[in-house]
Amino acid sequence: ETGVTQTPRHLVMGMTNKKSLKCEQHLGHNAMYWYKQSAKKPLELMFVYNFKEQTENNSVPSRFSPECPNSSHLFLHLHTLQPEDSALYLCASSQAYRGEEQYFGPGTRLTVT
Amino acid sequence: SQQGEEDPQALSIQEGENATMNCSYKTSINNLQWYRQNSGRGLVHLILIRSNEREKHSGRLRVTLDTSKKSSSLLITASRAADTASYFCATEGSNYKLTFGKGTLLTVNP
């Protein structure tokens, strides 16, 4: 238990659905991250929020829309996804945006049909 | 672009043996971090070593960093079956982004 929770743990959605992934950290951290982990590929950074402000959008398609209402919560809104978006989506947090270790949630396994 | 690259891709050892995994990278870094991931789960942070450090220990883990060779190693001593997992190195570059390698899959046989 790392202090970072993610819901749901598993999600199956059609290409026309809209769904949201939720992440919550109980560590008092100021930075939060979304990563995508696909089979056979390195972990890919998607978005970074520092003190609720987005500081990084790593050329992510607009069908992924992040939201950070406060430093403890992070959402990833999904719409019109493609089958190649099927992956493990990991949320992480760190005390500061730089020079610190990151604490990861258990991930949401997303399958797009 | 991929920064850290682990070697070997897979490693199988017997319980009680030591396991060594290596990581090479291409550009200058602020720090290098090692993470462990059990199958299909989140990553767990193991050790962070800064660019001005050469070696760090944590329990049965020993990490070295050679900035002149742009490489790092993770040594797990007296391995246990519970150490079976994927191990990733991640480098924080000058842009402060953490870039992960593809990982080493370690299997410790009882």
XYZ file of N, CA and C in Angstrom:
669
model
N 0.846 -1.195 0.000
C 0.000 0.000 0.000
C 0.885 1.250 0.000
N 0.844 2.009 -1.100
C 1.769 3.129 -1.237
C 1.145 4.454 -0.856
N -0.159 4.496 -0.542
C -0.824 5.751 -0.254
C -1.417 6.397 -1.488
N -1.378 5.697 -2.616
C -1.987 6.192 -3.844
C -3.007 5.148 -4.296
N -4.243 5.569 -4.418
C -5.304 4.647 -4.823
C -5.827 5.022 -6.200
N -6.253 4.007 -6.926
C -6.802 4.229 -8.258
C -8.085 3.430 -8.409
N -9.077 4.043 -9.039
C -10.323 3.347 -9.360
C -10.776 3.728 -10.752
N -11.405 2.793 -11.504
C -11.525 1.384 -11.127
C -10.213 0.653 -11.351
N -10.109 -0.563 -10.920
C -8.903 -1.357 -11.160
C -8.926 -1.978 -12.555
N -10.124 -2.255 -13.040
C -10.282 -2.810 -14.381
C -11.416 -2.078 -15.079
N -11.258 -1.846 -16.375
C -12.291 -1.136 -17.133
C -12.289 -1.659 -18.552
N -13.480 -2.038 -19.015
C -13.667 -2.425 -20.411
C -14.628 -1.420 -21.010
N -14.235 -0.817 -22.095
C -15.107 0.174 -22.703
C -15.078 0.075 -24.220
N -16.194 0.443 -24.822
C -16.266 0.477 -26.270
C -15.669 1.768 -26.785
N -15.442 1.814 -28.078
C -14.765 2.969 -28.665
C -15.613 4.233 -28.610
N -16.911 4.093 -28.407
C -17.753 5.288 -28.373
C -18.101 5.724 -26.950
N -17.638 4.975 -25.966
C -17.964 5.303 -24.572
C -17.171 6.492 -24.061
N -17.657 7.042 -22.943
C -16.910 8.032 -22.171
C -16.782 7.490 -20.756
N -15.582 7.470 -20.260
C -15.341 6.992 -18.897
C -14.257 7.859 -18.262
N -14.116 7.722 -16.951
C -13.072 8.462 -16.243
C -12.318 7.554 -15.296
N -11.024 7.764 -15.208
C -10.181 7.100 -14.231
C -9.918 8.088 -13.103
N -9.884 7.543 -11.875
C -9.678 8.403 -10.715
C -8.439 7.978 -9.948
N -7.711 8.959 -9.468
C -6.531 8.716 -8.645
C -6.600 9.627 -7.428
N -6.243 9.073 -6.272
C -6.218 9.869 -5.048
C -4.957 9.527 -4.276
N -4.255 10.552 -3.818
C -3.062 10.298 -3.002
C -3.276 10.874 -1.600
N -2.816 10.080 -0.612
C -3.017 10.423 0.797
C -1.682 10.761 1.452
N -0.747 11.260 0.658
C 0.622 11.462 1.122
C 0.984 12.932 1.290
N 0.067 13.828 0.966
C 0.378 15.246 1.066
C 1.350 15.738 0.002
N 1.434 15.010 -1.091
C 2.350 15.381 -2.175
C 1.790 16.526 -3.020
N 2.711 17.190 -3.724
C 2.311 18.345 -4.533
C 2.293 18.064 -6.028
N 2.886 16.981 -6.451
C 2.942 16.664 -7.875
C 2.247 15.337 -8.136
N 1.522 15.251 -9.242
C 0.844 14.016 -9.626
C 1.044 13.764 -11.110
N 1.029 12.495 -11.478
C 1.400 12.077 -12.828
C 0.456 10.998 -13.351
N 0.252 10.991 -14.659
C -0.367 9.861 -15.344
C 0.666 9.236 -16.269
N 0.759 7.895 -16.199
C 1.628 7.132 -17.079
C 0.801 6.075 -17.806
N 1.266 5.686 -18.982
C 0.675 4.581 -19.735
C 1.713 3.475 -19.850
N 1.305 2.253 -19.522
C 2.211 1.112 -19.669
C 1.590 0.095 -20.623
N 2.188 -0.027 -21.800
C 1.748 -1.004 -22.786
C 2.733 -2.158 -22.803
N 2.256 -3.297 -23.280
C 3.115 -4.476 -23.354
C 4.317 -4.177 -24.237
N 5.477 -4.633 -23.815
C 6.709 -4.558 -24.586
C 7.233 -3.140 -24.784
N 6.646 -2.155 -24.109
C 7.099 -0.768 -24.275
C 7.446 -0.174 -22.920
N 8.366 0.776 -22.904
C 8.669 1.438 -21.624
C 7.478 2.242 -21.124
N 7.471 2.493 -19.850
C 6.452 3.333 -19.241
C 6.493 4.708 -19.909
N 5.315 5.217 -20.327
C 5.257 6.500 -21.014
C 4.592 7.545 -20.128
N 5.283 8.644 -19.912
C 4.690 9.752 -19.180
C 3.646 10.434 -20.055
N 2.455 10.665 -19.471
C 1.391 11.339 -20.215
C 1.228 12.788 -19.757
N 0.951 12.966 -18.489
C 0.669 14.306 -17.956
C 1.349 14.467 -16.595
N 1.688 15.725 -16.291
C 2.233 16.073 -14.991
C 1.475 17.273 -14.461
N 1.106 17.207 -13.195
C 0.500 18.348 -12.506
C 1.365 18.681 -11.300
N 1.642 19.959 -11.125
C 2.408 20.427 -9.990
C 1.589 21.536 -9.320
N 1.229 21.334 -8.068
C 0.355 22.275 -7.358
C -0.900 22.578 -8.205
N -1.528 21.537 -8.712
C -2.779 21.564 -9.481
C -2.624 22.146 -10.880
N -1.455 22.626 -11.245
C -1.267 23.197 -12.565
C -0.585 22.175 -13.473
N -1.100 22.050 -14.700
C -0.494 21.107 -15.637
C 0.825 21.667 -16.132
N 1.886 20.905 -15.937
C 3.205 21.357 -16.355
C 3.746 20.542 -17.515
N 3.077 19.443 -17.831
C 3.566 18.587 -18.897
C 2.401 17.891 -19.587
N 2.379 17.984 -20.898
C 1.475 17.188 -21.720
C 2.371 16.567 -22.771
N 2.617 15.283 -22.635
C 3.638 14.640 -23.456
C 3.074 14.219 -24.798
N 2.526 15.202 -25.534
C 1.969 14.942 -26.872
C 0.904 13.853 -26.839
N 0.042 13.948 -25.844
C -1.012 12.946 -25.693
C -2.222 13.340 -26.550
N -2.835 12.372 -27.254
C -4.013 12.691 -28.069
C -5.129 13.289 -27.229
N -5.937 14.130 -27.857
C -6.978 14.860 -27.125
C -8.100 13.967 -26.620
N -8.138 12.722 -27.038
C -9.150 11.809 -26.503
C -8.857 11.449 -25.035
N -7.681 11.831 -24.560
C -7.342 11.727 -23.145
C -7.352 13.140 -22.572
N -8.175 13.365 -21.523
C -8.292 14.697 -20.966
C -8.090 14.627 -19.456
N -7.006 15.199 -18.938
C -6.772 15.137 -17.506
C -7.476 16.273 -16.765
N -7.680 16.021 -15.469
C -8.263 17.052 -14.618
C -7.668 16.894 -13.228
N -7.263 18.004 -12.634
C -6.672 17.971 -11.294
C -7.353 19.033 -10.447
N -8.437 18.687 -9.758
C -9.190 19.686 -8.983
C -8.450 20.162 -7.740
N -7.580 19.321 -7.202
C -6.760 19.707 -6.041
C -5.537 18.811 -6.012
N -4.626 19.075 -5.099
C -3.348 18.344 -5.095
C -3.499 16.881 -4.742
N -4.664 16.470 -4.238
C -4.837 15.073 -3.827
C -5.544 14.219 -4.861
N -6.194 14.843 -5.815
C -7.009 14.101 -6.767
C -6.607 14.388 -8.206
N -6.640 13.336 -8.984
C -6.299 13.446 -10.404
C -7.238 12.528 -11.180
N -7.777 13.060 -12.267
C -8.683 12.282 -13.102
C -8.123 12.193 -14.524
N -8.502 11.139 -15.205
C -8.197 11.025 -16.635
C -9.500 10.668 -17.333
N -10.024 11.637 -18.076
C -11.283 11.449 -18.788
C -10.992 10.857 -20.164
N -11.746 9.836 -20.495
C -11.500 9.085 -21.723
C -12.714 9.160 -22.642
N -12.488 9.425 -23.920
C -13.609 9.400 -24.868
C -13.096 9.068 -26.259
N -13.924 8.312 -26.974
C -13.612 7.913 -28.346
C -12.236 7.271 -28.446
N -11.987 6.287 -27.568
C -10.677 5.647 -27.553
C -10.550 4.633 -28.689
N -9.311 4.249 -28.947
C -8.981 3.265 -29.962
C -8.488 1.989 -29.281
N -8.576 0.856 -29.965
C -8.090 -0.397 -29.349
C -6.627 -0.315 -28.898
N -5.806 0.466 -29.598
C -4.389 0.565 -29.208
C -4.192 1.363 -27.917
N -5.271 1.943 -27.400
C -5.184 2.633 -26.112
C -5.311 1.653 -24.941
N -5.609 0.417 -25.239
C -5.666 -0.610 -24.187
C -4.295 -0.724 -23.537
N -4.268 -0.598 -22.211
C -2.988 -0.578 -21.498
C -3.267 -0.520 -20.004
N -2.203 -0.524 -19.222
C -2.289 -0.269 -17.780
C -1.994 1.212 -17.570
N -2.925 1.925 -16.957
C -2.739 3.354 -16.698
C -2.392 3.536 -15.228
N -1.240 4.131 -15.018
C -0.703 4.278 -13.677
C -0.685 5.735 -13.256
N -1.106 5.965 -12.047
C -1.035 7.294 -11.447
C 0.116 7.277 -10.438
N 0.780 8.390 -10.300
C 1.870 8.496 -9.335
C 1.862 9.882 -8.713
N 2.502 9.994 -7.573
C 2.657 11.305 -6.943
C 4.055 11.415 -6.348
N 4.496 12.642 -6.140
C 5.770 12.886 -5.480
C 5.672 14.184 -4.692
N 6.552 14.301 -3.712
C 6.507 15.484 -2.861
C 6.747 16.758 -3.677
N 7.741 16.679 -4.545
C 8.064 17.801 -5.414
C 8.158 17.310 -6.837
N 8.104 18.250 -7.762
C 8.110 17.898 -9.179
C 9.473 17.387 -9.629
N 10.518 17.705 -8.902
C 11.847 17.330 -9.359
C 12.663 16.726 -8.223
N 13.510 15.783 -8.596
C 14.470 15.260 -7.641
C 13.917 14.362 -6.560
N 12.718 13.850 -6.754
C 12.095 13.031 -5.717
C 11.606 11.700 -6.290
N 11.527 10.698 -5.416
C 10.958 9.441 -5.861
C 9.459 9.593 -6.033
N 8.907 8.731 -6.887
C 7.476 8.761 -7.153
C 6.812 7.541 -6.520
N 5.600 7.760 -6.050
C 4.806 6.701 -5.439
C 3.658 6.388 -6.384
N 3.558 5.124 -6.759
C 2.592 4.708 -7.774
C 1.370 4.040 -7.160
N 0.232 4.246 -7.805
C -0.960 3.492 -7.500
C -0.901 2.124 -8.171
N -1.909 1.276 -7.917
C -1.913 -0.080 -8.479
C -2.274 -0.134 -9.961
N -2.788 0.977 -10.481
C -3.092 1.023 -11.908
C -4.534 0.647 -12.237
N -4.964 1.094 -13.409
C -6.246 0.686 -13.989
C -5.944 -0.049 -15.284
N -6.390 -1.296 -15.358
C -6.208 -2.076 -16.592
C -7.364 -1.749 -17.520
N -7.069 -1.057 -18.612
C -8.095 -0.601 -19.557
C -8.067 -1.454 -20.805
N -9.238 -1.926 -21.179
C -9.396 -2.654 -22.436
C -10.419 -1.936 -23.289
N -10.042 -1.576 -24.482
C -10.935 -0.881 -25.421
C -11.351 -1.872 -26.494
N -12.664 -2.077 -26.587
C -13.155 -3.078 -27.552
C -13.801 -2.402 -28.760
N 11.810 9.884 -26.137
C 12.899 8.989 -26.502
C 13.325 8.196 -25.276
N 13.680 6.931 -25.478
C 14.047 6.083 -24.359
C 15.394 6.504 -23.824
N 15.521 6.597 -22.500
C 16.768 6.992 -21.889
C 17.444 5.777 -21.281
N 16.872 5.260 -20.189
C 17.482 4.115 -19.542
C 17.196 2.831 -20.292
N 18.187 1.962 -20.324
C 18.015 0.666 -20.965
C 18.618 -0.388 -20.053
N 17.790 -1.340 -19.599
C 18.249 -2.345 -18.650
C 18.845 -3.554 -19.362
N 19.731 -4.194 -18.661
C 20.378 -5.402 -19.173
C 20.664 -6.313 -17.987
N 20.340 -7.616 -18.037
C 19.681 -8.286 -19.164
C 18.187 -8.012 -19.193
N 17.518 -8.478 -20.236
C 16.061 -8.327 -20.307
C 15.385 -9.285 -19.348
N 16.011 -10.441 -19.140
C 15.457 -11.433 -18.224
C 16.595 -12.118 -17.504
N 16.353 -12.484 -16.236
C 17.368 -13.107 -15.399
C 16.681 -14.122 -14.504
N 17.200 -15.345 -14.486
C 16.635 -16.411 -13.662
C 17.714 -16.952 -12.754
N 17.475 -16.934 -11.443
C 18.478 -17.386 -10.485
C 17.810 -18.252 -9.418
N 18.636 -18.882 -8.591
C 18.137 -19.672 -7.483
C 18.080 -18.816 -6.218
N 17.157 -19.163 -5.367
C 17.034 -18.470 -4.089
C 18.381 -18.502 -3.352
N 18.738 -17.363 -2.760
C 20.006 -17.290 -2.044
C 21.131 -16.702 -2.879
N 21.006 -16.760 -4.192
C 22.031 -16.175 -5.064
C 21.844 -14.652 -5.145
N 22.888 -14.009 -5.652
C 22.811 -12.563 -5.881
C 22.336 -12.296 -7.299
N 21.619 -11.191 -7.469
C 21.141 -10.790 -8.795
C 21.686 -9.407 -9.114
N 22.256 -9.269 -10.296
C 22.774 -7.970 -10.730
C 22.106 -7.550 -12.023
N 21.579 -6.347 -12.021
C 20.952 -5.779 -13.208
C 21.642 -4.463 -13.533
N 21.780 -4.192 -14.814
C 22.484 -2.997 -15.255
C 21.561 -2.067 -16.027
N 21.924 -0.802 -16.006
C 21.145 0.212 -16.707
C 22.120 1.159 -17.380
N 21.896 1.417 -18.652
C 22.723 2.400 -19.353
C 21.824 3.513 -19.867
N 22.390 4.693 -19.963
C 21.610 5.842 -20.428
C 22.483 6.705 -21.320
N 21.853 7.670 -21.971
C 22.577 8.388 -23.024
C 22.941 9.818 -22.680
N 22.082 10.534 -21.973
C 22.340 11.949 -21.736
C 22.549 12.209 -20.244
N 22.970 13.418 -19.901
C 23.249 13.737 -18.500
C 21.969 13.666 -17.670
N 22.140 13.329 -16.416
C 20.991 13.120 -15.549
C 21.134 13.900 -14.241
N 19.988 14.169 -13.606
C 19.994 14.726 -12.254
C 20.069 13.599 -11.230
N 19.313 12.544 -11.503
C 19.344 11.385 -10.633
C 18.889 10.165 -11.411
N 19.103 9.006 -10.827
C 18.675 7.743 -11.415
C 17.944 6.975 -10.325
N 16.830 6.374 -10.712
C 15.998 5.681 -9.733
C 15.748 4.250 -10.192
N 15.617 3.362 -9.235
C 15.243 1.981 -9.511
C 13.880 1.698 -8.894
N 13.048 1.004 -9.669
C 11.708 0.628 -9.243
C 11.493 -0.863 -9.467
N 10.606 -1.432 -8.680
C 10.200 -2.830 -8.849
C 8.703 -2.865 -9.170
N 8.311 -3.810 -10.022
C 6.908 -3.987 -10.359
C 6.579 -5.468 -10.356
N 5.658 -5.841 -9.488
C 5.115 -7.187 -9.543
C 4.077 -7.224 -10.657
N 3.855 -8.402 -11.195
C 3.068 -8.569 -12.411
C 1.765 -7.791 -12.392
N 1.606 -6.866 -13.341
C 0.360 -6.141 -13.508
C 0.002 -5.190 -12.389
N 0.964 -4.880 -11.535
C 0.694 -3.979 -10.407
C 1.419 -2.651 -10.583
N 1.280 -1.779 -9.602
C 1.993 -0.507 -9.645
C 3.466 -0.688 -9.344
N 4.232 0.361 -9.633
C 5.670 0.334 -9.373
C 5.950 0.734 -7.933
N 6.993 0.135 -7.380
C 7.418 0.467 -6.026
C 8.830 1.026 -6.097
N 9.019 2.203 -5.508
C 10.335 2.831 -5.534
C 11.310 2.079 -4.641
N 12.528 1.849 -5.143
C 13.547 1.137 -4.379
C 14.628 2.099 -3.879
N 15.314 2.735 -4.792
C 16.440 3.604 -4.431
C 16.534 4.748 -5.433
N 16.867 5.934 -4.946
C 17.197 7.086 -5.783
C 18.661 7.437 -5.526
N 19.440 7.558 -6.595
C 20.850 7.934 -6.451
C 21.080 9.191 -7.280
N 21.658 10.196 -6.683
C 21.848 11.473 -7.368
C 23.132 11.445 -8.184
N 23.249 12.361 -9.104
C 24.364 12.324 -10.049
C 25.720 12.513 -9.377
N 25.730 13.085 -8.168
C 27.004 13.286 -7.466
C 27.302 12.164 -6.466
N 26.473 11.128 -6.483
C 26.683 9.974 -5.607
C 27.190 8.807 -6.430
N 27.918 7.909 -5.788
C 28.488 6.766 -6.496
C 27.884 5.445 -6.062
N 27.399 5.398 -4.825
C 26.868 4.135 -4.320
C 25.852 4.412 -3.215
N 24.785 3.591 -3.203
C 23.802 3.675 -2.112
C 23.343 2.280 -1.757
N 23.012 2.127 -0.476
C 22.555 0.828 0.014
C 21.190 1.006 0.657
N 20.388 -0.040 0.562
C 19.127 -0.103 1.285
C 18.812 -1.561 1.528
N 19.019 -2.016 2.757
C 18.778 -3.414 3.069
C 19.643 -4.328 2.213
N 19.011 -5.209 1.446
C 19.766 -6.140 0.586
C 20.067 -5.541 -0.793
N 19.732 -4.283 -0.977
C 19.932 -3.632 -2.271
C 21.166 -2.741 -2.246
N 21.926 -2.807 -3.346
C 23.080 -1.919 -3.506
C 23.029 -1.356 -4.919
N 23.086 -0.049 -5.022
C 23.047 0.609 -6.323
C 24.341 1.394 -6.510
N 24.920 1.249 -7.693
C 26.094 2.051 -8.046
C 25.762 2.923 -9.246
N 26.460 4.023 -9.364
C 26.274 4.932 -10.484
C 27.634 5.382 -10.982
N 27.872 5.225 -12.259
C 29.104 5.673 -12.900
C 28.712 6.669 -13.994
N 28.782 7.943 -13.690
C 28.337 8.957 -14.654
C 29.287 9.062 -15.843
N 30.547 8.670 -15.653
C 31.481 8.731 -16.781
C 31.137 7.678 -17.831
N 30.587 6.555 -17.375
C 30.167 5.493 -18.298
C 28.679 5.544 -18.575
N 27.986 6.495 -17.918
C 26.537 6.582 -18.059
C 25.888 5.225 -17.801
N 26.195 4.672 -16.641
C 25.626 3.370 -16.321
C 25.399 3.247 -14.819
N 24.490 2.353 -14.473
C 24.160 2.069 -13.087
C 23.938 0.573 -12.948
N 24.125 0.052 -11.736
C 23.805 -1.341 -11.493
C 23.017 -1.457 -10.203
N 22.143 -2.450 -10.196
C 21.363 -2.791 -9.000
C 21.738 -4.208 -8.607
N 22.209 -4.369 -7.393
C 22.563 -5.684 -6.868
C 21.587 -6.040 -5.765
N 20.976 -7.212 -5.890
C 20.121 -7.746 -4.834
C 20.857 -8.945 -4.255
N 21.196 -8.875 -2.988
C 21.933 -9.980 -2.370
C 20.977 -10.962 -1.702
N 21.427 -12.204 -1.611
C 20.656 -13.261 -0.927
C 19.196 -13.232 -1.374
N 18.981 -13.412 -2.662
C 17.648 -13.239 -3.231
C 16.638 -14.217 -2.638
N 15.377 -13.810 -2.690
C 14.268 -14.610 -2.189
C 13.235 -14.771 -3.304
N 12.384 -15.754 -3.182
C 11.339 -15.950 -4.187
C 10.473 -14.696 -4.312
N 10.285 -13.984 -3.209
C 9.459 -12.772 -3.219
C 10.096 -11.632 -3.997
N 11.370 -11.760 -4.356
C 12.031 -10.730 -5.170
C 11.668 -10.860 -6.644
N 10.983 -11.944 -6.999
C 10.557 -12.126 -8.385
C 9.668 -10.964 -8.813
N 10.106 -10.247 -9.849
C 9.407 -9.035 -10.293
C 10.154 -8.474 -11.499
N 9.601 -7.416 -12.067
C 10.322 -6.643 -13.084
C 10.969 -5.450 -12.392
N 12.200 -5.160 -12.809
C 12.943 -4.061 -12.221
C 13.253 -3.038 -13.309
N 12.958 -1.780 -12.992
C 13.118 -0.706 -13.965
C 14.076 0.350 -13.433
N 14.921 0.844 -14.321
C 15.655 2.056 -13.973
C 14.959 3.228 -14.647
N 15.023 4.370 -14.009
C 14.408 5.588 -14.537
C 15.379 6.736 -14.311
N 15.552 7.545 -15.327
C 16.479 8.669 -15.219
C 15.711 9.983 -15.232
N 16.110 10.883 -14.352
C 15.552 12.232 -14.382
C 16.558 13.123 -15.088
N 16.158 13.661 -16.217
C 17.050 14.493 -17.009
C 16.934 15.958 -16.624
N 17.566 16.789 -17.422
C 17.579 18.224 -17.141
C 16.188 18.841 -17.251
N 15.256 18.163 -17.952
C 13.870 18.659 -18.053
C 13.010 18.155 -16.901
N 13.637 17.434 -15.942
C 12.972 16.933 -14.731
C 11.966 15.829 -15.009
N 11.864 15.374 -16.266
C 10.956 14.262 -16.550
C 11.659 12.954 -16.234
N 10.889 11.984 -15.743
C 11.417 10.667 -15.431
C 11.183 9.767 -16.638
N 12.258 9.188 -17.160
C 12.170 8.322 -18.336
C 12.575 6.914 -17.934
N 11.690 5.965 -18.229
C 11.886 4.586 -17.800
C 12.440 3.728 -18.922
N 13.172 2.677 -18.538
C 13.591 1.655 -19.479
C 12.525 0.576 -19.579
N 12.821 -0.461 -20.356
C 11.861 -1.539 -20.570
C 11.875 -2.563 -19.442
N 12.908 -2.542 -18.629
C 12.921 -3.387 -17.451
C 13.655 -4.701 -17.607
N 14.026 -5.266 -16.460
C 14.597 -6.615 -16.372
C 13.626 -7.473 -15.597
N 13.229 -8.599 -16.191
C 12.344 -9.533 -15.493
C 13.206 -10.508 -14.700
N 13.132 -10.417 -13.384
C 13.902 -11.296 -12.507
C 13.003 -12.407 -11.984
N 13.450 -13.637 -12.137
C 12.756 -14.793 -11.579
C 13.683 -15.463 -10.579
N 13.221 -15.582 -9.347
C 13.996 -16.257 -8.306
C 13.295 -17.572 -8.002
N 13.988 -18.658 -8.302
C 13.411 -19.992 -8.140
C 13.669 -20.522 -6.728
N 12.622 -21.059 -6.090
C 12.788 -21.557 -4.711
C 13.685 -22.789 -4.672
